[in-house]
XYZ file of C-alpha atoms in Angstrom:
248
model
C -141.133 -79.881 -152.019
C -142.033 -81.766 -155.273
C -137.988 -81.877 -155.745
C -137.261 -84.309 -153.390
C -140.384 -86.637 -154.006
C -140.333 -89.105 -156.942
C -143.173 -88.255 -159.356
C -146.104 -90.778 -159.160
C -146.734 -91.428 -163.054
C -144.107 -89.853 -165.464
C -145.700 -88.846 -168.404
C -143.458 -89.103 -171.315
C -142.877 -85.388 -173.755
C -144.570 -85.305 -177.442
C -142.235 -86.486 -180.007
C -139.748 -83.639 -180.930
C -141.608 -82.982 -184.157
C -144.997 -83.006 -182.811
C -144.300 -80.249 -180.197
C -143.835 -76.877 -180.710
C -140.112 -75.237 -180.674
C -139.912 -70.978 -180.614
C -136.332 -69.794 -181.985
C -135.602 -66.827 -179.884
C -134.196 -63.670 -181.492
C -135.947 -60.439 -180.609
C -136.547 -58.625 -177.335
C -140.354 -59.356 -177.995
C -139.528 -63.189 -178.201
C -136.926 -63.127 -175.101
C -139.987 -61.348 -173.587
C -142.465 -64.125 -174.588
C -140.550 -66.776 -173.472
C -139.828 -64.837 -169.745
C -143.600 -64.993 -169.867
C -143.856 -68.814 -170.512
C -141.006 -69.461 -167.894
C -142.938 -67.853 -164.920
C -145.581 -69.964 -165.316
C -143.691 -73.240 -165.180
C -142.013 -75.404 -162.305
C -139.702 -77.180 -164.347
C -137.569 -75.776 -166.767
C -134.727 -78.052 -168.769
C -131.633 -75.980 -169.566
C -128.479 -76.731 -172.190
C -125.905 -74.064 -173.670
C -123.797 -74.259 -176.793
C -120.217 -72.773 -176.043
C -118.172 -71.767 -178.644
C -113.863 -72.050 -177.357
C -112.004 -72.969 -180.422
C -109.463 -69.995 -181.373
C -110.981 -68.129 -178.047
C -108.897 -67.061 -175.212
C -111.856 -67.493 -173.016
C -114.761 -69.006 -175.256
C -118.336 -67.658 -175.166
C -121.663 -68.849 -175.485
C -123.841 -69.186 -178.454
C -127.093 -70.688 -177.946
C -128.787 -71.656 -174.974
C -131.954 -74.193 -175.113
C -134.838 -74.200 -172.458
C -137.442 -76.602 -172.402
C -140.524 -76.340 -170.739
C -143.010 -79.472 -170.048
C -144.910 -78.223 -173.439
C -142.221 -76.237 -175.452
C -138.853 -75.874 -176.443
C -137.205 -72.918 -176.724
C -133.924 -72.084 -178.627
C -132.041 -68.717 -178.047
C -129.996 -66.580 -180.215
C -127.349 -66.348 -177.340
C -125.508 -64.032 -179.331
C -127.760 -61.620 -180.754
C -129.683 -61.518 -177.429
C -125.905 -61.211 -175.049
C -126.701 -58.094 -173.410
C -130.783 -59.162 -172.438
C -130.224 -62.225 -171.126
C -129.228 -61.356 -167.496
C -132.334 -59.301 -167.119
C -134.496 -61.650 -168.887
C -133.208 -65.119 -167.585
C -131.031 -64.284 -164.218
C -134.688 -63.898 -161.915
C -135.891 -67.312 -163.335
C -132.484 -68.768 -163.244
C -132.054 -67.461 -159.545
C -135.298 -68.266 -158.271
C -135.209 -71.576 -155.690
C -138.889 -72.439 -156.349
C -138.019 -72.985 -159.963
C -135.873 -76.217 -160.437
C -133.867 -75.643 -163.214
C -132.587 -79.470 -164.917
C -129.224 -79.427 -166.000
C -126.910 -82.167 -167.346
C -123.812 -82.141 -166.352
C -123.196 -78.566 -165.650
C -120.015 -78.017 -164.211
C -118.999 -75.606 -167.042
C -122.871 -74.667 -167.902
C -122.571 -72.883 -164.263
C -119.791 -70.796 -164.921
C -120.704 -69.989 -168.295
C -124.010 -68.366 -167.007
C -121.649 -66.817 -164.711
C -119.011 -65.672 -167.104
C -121.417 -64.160 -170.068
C -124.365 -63.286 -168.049
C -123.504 -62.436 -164.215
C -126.448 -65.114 -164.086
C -126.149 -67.343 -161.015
C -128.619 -70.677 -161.004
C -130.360 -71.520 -157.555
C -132.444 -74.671 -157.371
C -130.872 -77.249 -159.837
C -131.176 -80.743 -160.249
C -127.837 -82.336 -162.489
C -129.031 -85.386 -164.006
C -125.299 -86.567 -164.510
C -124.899 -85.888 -160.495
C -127.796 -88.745 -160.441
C -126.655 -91.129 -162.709
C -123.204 -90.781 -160.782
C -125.435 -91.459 -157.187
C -126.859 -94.503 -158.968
C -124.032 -95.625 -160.146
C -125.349 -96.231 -163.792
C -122.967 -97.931 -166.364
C -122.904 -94.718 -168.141
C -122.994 -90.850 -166.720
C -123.877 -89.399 -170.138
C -126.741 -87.455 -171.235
C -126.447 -90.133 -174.560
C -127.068 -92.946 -172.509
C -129.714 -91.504 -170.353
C -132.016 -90.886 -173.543
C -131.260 -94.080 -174.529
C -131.959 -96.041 -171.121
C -135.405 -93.840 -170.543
C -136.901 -92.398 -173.401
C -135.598 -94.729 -176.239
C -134.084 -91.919 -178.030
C -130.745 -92.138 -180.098
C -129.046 -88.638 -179.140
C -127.741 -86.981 -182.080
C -123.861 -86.276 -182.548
C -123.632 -84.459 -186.056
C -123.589 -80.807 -184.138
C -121.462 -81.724 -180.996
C -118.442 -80.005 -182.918
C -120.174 -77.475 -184.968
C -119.397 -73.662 -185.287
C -122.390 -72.773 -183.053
C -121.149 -68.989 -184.108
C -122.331 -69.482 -187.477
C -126.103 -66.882 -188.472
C -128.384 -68.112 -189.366
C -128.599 -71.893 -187.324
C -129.901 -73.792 -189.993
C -133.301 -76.158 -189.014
C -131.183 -78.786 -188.873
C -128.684 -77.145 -185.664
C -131.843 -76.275 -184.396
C -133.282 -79.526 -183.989
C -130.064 -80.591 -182.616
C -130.060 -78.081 -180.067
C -133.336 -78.189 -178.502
C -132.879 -81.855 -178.841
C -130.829 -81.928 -176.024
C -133.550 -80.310 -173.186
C -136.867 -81.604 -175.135
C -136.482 -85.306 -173.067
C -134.708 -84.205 -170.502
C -137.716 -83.315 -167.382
C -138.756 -86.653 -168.349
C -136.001 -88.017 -167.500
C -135.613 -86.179 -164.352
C -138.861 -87.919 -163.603
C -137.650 -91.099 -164.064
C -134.280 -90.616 -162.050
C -136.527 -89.604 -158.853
C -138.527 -92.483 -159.655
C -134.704 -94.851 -159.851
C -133.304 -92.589 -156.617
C -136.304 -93.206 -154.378
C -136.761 -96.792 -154.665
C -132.781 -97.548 -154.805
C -132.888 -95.736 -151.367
C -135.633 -97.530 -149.990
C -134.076 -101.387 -151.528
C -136.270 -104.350 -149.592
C -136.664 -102.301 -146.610
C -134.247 -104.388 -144.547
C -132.052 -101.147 -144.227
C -132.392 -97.743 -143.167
C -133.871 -95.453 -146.363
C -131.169 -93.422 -148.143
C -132.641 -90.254 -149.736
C -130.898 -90.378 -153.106
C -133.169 -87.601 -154.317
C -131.425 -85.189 -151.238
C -127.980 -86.655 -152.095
C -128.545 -85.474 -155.510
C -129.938 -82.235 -154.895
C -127.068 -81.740 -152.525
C -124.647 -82.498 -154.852
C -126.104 -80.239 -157.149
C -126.498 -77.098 -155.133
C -122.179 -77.457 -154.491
C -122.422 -77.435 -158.286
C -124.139 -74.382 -158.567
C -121.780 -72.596 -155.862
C -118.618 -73.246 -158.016
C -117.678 -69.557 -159.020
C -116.075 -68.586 -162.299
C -112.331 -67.463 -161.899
C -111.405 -66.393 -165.048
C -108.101 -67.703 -166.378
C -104.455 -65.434 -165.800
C -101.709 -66.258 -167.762
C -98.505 -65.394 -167.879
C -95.142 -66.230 -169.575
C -94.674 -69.704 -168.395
C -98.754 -70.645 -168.416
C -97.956 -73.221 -171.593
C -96.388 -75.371 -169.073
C -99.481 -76.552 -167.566
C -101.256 -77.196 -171.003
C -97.960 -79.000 -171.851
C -98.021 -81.612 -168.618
C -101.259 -82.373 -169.996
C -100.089 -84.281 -173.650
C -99.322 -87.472 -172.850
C -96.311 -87.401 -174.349
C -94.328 -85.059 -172.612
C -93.557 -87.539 -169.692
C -91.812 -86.161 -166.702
C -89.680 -83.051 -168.397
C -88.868 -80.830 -165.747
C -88.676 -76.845 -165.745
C -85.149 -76.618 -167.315
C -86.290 -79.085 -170.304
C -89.859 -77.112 -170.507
């Protein structure tokens, strides 16, 4: 399994604006990229969720990234394709599917879609194994690809048609490094776990994987509320101290 071995020469992705990006918007385009997918090992996967003024929030735009091309995807125009489309790839073990940090990405899938991801490598569950001085996906393009991630669209309005080129780049920003640095966290994980070779070998890569795969069994329980549900989302201001229920 190429998974759990740490690539022998990492080659780095074109620069973003040398390599080409497909918005996806049409059934023929969905279809395209399906096409391009089955074809690949690796795929790099992001979503932009939309929760502000949402009971429940939904999501907007998801961004794949192959070793050649990015994709972007009209998550909203596209809602009732995508589990036909994208749940075979996304539920297909001999695909590894590279997330970062994808606690909620998980249950979004699983939420929106009914799309369930086997085979899934969380490059925040590696920088957590390694113990790196930072678990986010900022510092990660920083450390191993040199890149400065890009923080104008963390907040934006991802509901808003048509993205302009500028959310677009943004988006697709956030998968177009991010095999190669799945490449260079095997490389890290393997030769942390074999050190000097005065103690056993740890396999990182397996811890990783591990830790991933309990990732991608958390199941999505949507919320209930009821009359007194404001009471948890009040404990959690820092200022309400230690009211109890008469006071709340």
């Amino acid at each position: 399994d190429d998974a759990t071995r740490a690539p022998p020469a990492p080659t780095a992705p074109a620069p973003i604006d040398a390599a080409p990006c497909v918005f996806v918007d049409t059934p023929e385009a969905l279809e395209d990229m399906v096409a391009h997918l089955e074809k690949s090992r690796e795929i790099a996967v992001d979503l932009e969720h939309h929760s502000y003024r949402s009971f429940q929030g939904f999501t907007c735009v998801m961004q794949v990234s192959t070793r050649t091309t990015d994709f972007v995807v009209d998550a909203l125009e596209l809602r009732d394709l995508i589990r036909d489309a994208l749940g075979p790839v996304m539920a297909d073990p001999s695909k590894m599917k590279v997330f970062h940090g994808a606690d909620m990405d998980v249950q979004w899938l699983q939420r929106d879609f009914g799309i369930y991801v086997v085979g899934m490598f969380d490059t925040g569950q590696a920088a957590r194994v390694l113990e790196l001085p930072s678990k986010g996906l900022a510092y990660l393009l920083d450390h191993y690809c040199g890149v400065k991630a890009d923080k104008r669209f963390q907040l934006a309005d991802w509901r808003i048609r048509p993205l302009g080129e500028e959310m677009i780049s943004y988006a697709r920003g956030d998968t177009h490094h991010l095999l190669y640095v799945y490449d260079r966290l095997r490389q890290q994980l393997d030769a942390v776990g074999r050190g000097d070779g005065s103690k056993p070998f740890r396999d990182l890569i397996r811890t990783t994987l591990d830790r991933s795969r309990d990732v991608c069994a958390t199941l999505y329980e949507k919320p209930v509320t009821h009359a007194l549900t404001y009471h948890a989302d009040y404990r959690k201001n820092r200022d309400a101290g230690d009211l109890d229920l008469p006071r709340l």
